[in-house]
PDB file of C-alpha atoms in Angstrom:
ATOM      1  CA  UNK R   1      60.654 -12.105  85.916  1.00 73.00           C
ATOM      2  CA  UNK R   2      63.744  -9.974  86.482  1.00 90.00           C
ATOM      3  CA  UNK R   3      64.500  -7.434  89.256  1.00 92.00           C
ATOM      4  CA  UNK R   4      63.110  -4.538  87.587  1.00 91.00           C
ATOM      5  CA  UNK R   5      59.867  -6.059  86.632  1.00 92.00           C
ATOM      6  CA  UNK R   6      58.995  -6.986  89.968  1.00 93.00           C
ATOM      7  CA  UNK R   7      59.924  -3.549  91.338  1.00 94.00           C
ATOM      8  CA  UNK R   8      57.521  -1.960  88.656  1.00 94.00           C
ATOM      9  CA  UNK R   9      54.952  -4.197  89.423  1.00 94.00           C
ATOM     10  CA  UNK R  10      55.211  -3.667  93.207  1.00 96.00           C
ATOM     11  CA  UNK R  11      55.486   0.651  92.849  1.00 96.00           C
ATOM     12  CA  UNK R  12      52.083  -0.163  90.276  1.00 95.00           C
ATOM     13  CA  UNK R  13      50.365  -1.625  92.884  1.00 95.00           C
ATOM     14  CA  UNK R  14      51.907   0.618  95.663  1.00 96.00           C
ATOM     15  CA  UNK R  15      50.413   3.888  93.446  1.00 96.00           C
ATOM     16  CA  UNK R  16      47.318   2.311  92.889  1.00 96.00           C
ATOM     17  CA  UNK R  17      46.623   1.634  96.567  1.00 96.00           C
ATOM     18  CA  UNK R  18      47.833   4.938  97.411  1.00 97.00           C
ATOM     19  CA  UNK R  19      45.537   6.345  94.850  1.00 97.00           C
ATOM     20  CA  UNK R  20      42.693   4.392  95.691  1.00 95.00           C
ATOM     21  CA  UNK R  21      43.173   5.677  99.254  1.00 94.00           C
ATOM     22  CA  UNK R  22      43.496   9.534  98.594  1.00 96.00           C
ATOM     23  CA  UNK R  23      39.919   8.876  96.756  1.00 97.00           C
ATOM     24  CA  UNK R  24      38.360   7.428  99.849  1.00 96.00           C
ATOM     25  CA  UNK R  25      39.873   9.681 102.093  1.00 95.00           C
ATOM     26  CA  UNK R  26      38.409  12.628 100.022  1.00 97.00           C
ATOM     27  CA  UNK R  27      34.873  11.056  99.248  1.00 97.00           C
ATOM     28  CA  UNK R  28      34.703  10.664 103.175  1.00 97.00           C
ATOM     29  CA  UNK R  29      35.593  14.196 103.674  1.00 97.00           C
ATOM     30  CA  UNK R  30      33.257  15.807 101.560  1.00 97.00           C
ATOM     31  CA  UNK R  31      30.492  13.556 102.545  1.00 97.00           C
ATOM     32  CA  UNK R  32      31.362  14.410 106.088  1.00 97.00           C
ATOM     33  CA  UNK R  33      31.854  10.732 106.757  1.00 97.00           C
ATOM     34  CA  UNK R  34      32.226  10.319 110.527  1.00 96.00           C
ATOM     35  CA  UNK R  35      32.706   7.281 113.223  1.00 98.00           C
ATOM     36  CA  UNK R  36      30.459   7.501 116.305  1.00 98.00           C
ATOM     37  CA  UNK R  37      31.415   6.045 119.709  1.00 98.00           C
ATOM     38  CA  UNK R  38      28.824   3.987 119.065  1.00 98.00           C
ATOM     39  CA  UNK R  39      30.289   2.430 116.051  1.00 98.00           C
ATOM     40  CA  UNK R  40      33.603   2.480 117.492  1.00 98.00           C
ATOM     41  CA  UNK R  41      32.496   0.608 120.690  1.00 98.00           C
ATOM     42  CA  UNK R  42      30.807  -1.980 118.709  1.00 98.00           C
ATOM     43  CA  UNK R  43      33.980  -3.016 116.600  1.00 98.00           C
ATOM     44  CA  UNK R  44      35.986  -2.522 119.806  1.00 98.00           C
ATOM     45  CA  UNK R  45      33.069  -5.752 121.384  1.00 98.00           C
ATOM     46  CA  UNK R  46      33.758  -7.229 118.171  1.00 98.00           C
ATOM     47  CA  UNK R  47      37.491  -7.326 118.329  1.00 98.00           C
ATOM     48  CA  UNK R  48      37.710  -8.765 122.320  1.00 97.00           C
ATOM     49  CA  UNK R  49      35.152 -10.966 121.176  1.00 97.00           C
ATOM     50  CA  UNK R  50      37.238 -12.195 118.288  1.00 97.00           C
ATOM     51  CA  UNK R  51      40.376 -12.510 120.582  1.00 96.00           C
ATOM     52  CA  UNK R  52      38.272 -13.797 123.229  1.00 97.00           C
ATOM     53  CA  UNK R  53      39.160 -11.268 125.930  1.00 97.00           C
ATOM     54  CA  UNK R  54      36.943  -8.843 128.541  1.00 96.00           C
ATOM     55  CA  UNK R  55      36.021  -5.907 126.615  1.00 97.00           C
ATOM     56  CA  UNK R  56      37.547  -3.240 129.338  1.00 97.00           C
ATOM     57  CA  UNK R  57      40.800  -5.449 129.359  1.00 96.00           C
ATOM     58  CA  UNK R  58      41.150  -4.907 125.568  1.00 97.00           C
ATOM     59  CA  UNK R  59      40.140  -1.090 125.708  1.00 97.00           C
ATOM     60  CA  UNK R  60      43.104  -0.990 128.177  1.00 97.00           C
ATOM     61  CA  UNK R  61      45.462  -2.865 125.826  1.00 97.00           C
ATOM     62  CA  UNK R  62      45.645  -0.456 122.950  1.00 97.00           C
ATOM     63  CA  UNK R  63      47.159   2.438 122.187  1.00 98.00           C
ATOM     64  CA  UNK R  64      45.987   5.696 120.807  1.00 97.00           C
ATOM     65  CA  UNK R  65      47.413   4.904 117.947  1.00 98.00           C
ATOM     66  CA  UNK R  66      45.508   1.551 117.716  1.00 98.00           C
ATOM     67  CA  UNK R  67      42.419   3.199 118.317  1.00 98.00           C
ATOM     68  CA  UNK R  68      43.187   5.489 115.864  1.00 97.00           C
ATOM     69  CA  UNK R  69      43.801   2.887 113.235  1.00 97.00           C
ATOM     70  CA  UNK R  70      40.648   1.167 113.966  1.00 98.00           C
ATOM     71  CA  UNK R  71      38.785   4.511 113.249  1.00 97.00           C
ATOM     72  CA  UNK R  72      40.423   5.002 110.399  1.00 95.00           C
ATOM     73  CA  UNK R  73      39.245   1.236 109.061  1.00 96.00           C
ATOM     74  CA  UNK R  74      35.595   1.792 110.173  1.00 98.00           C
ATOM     75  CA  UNK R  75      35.241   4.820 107.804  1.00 97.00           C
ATOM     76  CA  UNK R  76      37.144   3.236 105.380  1.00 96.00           C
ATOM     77  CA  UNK R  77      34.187   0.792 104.760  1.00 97.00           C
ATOM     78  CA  UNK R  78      31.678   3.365 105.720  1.00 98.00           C
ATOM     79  CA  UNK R  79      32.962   5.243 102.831  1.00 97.00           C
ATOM     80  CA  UNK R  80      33.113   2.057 100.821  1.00 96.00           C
ATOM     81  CA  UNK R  81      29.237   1.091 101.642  1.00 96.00           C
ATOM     82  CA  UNK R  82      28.360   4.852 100.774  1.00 97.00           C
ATOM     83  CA  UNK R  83      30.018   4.771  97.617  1.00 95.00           C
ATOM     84  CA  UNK R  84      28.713   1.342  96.437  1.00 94.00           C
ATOM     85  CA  UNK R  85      25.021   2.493  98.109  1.00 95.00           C
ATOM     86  CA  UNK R  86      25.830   5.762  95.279  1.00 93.00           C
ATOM     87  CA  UNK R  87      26.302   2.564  92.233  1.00 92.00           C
ATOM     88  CA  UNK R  88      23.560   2.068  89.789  1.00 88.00           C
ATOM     89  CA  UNK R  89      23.577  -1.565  88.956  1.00 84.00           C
ATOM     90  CA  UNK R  90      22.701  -2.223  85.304  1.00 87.00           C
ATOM     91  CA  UNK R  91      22.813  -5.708  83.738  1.00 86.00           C
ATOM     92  CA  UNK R  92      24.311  -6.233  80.356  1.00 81.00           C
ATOM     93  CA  UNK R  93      21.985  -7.176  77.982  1.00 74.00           C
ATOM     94  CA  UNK R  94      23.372 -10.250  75.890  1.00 61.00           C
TER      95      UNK R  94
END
């Protein structure tokens, strides 16, 4: 592959994801897609759990914009679960 192809095929996939992301972001808006404490602290006992750490003692070692991020993930899926939950599954007849 030369230079240039790989850049196009990296800004492709760079677009798509953006794309793809815009779409999610928007499908959780207007479906008023929200993350409870609730949901929050249970990926933040995941997590410590995962990393094998006090829960408190992990709380304490992230940031805002950690937290943030985490958020951000959880309503990613939420949004994803919704979506596919939306999906009418028909099998092709052969």
């Amino acid at each position: 592959k030369t230079l240039e192809n790989l850049r196009k095929e990296m800004w492709d996939g760079a677009l798509n994801r953006v794309k793809t992301q815009l779409v999610i972001d928007k499908i959780a808006k207007v479906e008023n897609i929200e993350v409870t404490e609730e949901e929050l602290e249970n990926k933040l006992k995941e997590m410590a759990a995962n990393y094998r750490i006090n829960l408190e003692e992990f709380k304490k070692s992230l940031t805002e914009s950690q937290i943030n991020s985490i958020k951000e993930d959880i309503a990613y899926y939420k949004t994803i679960d919704f979506i596919f939950s939306k999906c009418k599954i028909i099998s092709k007849e052969e």
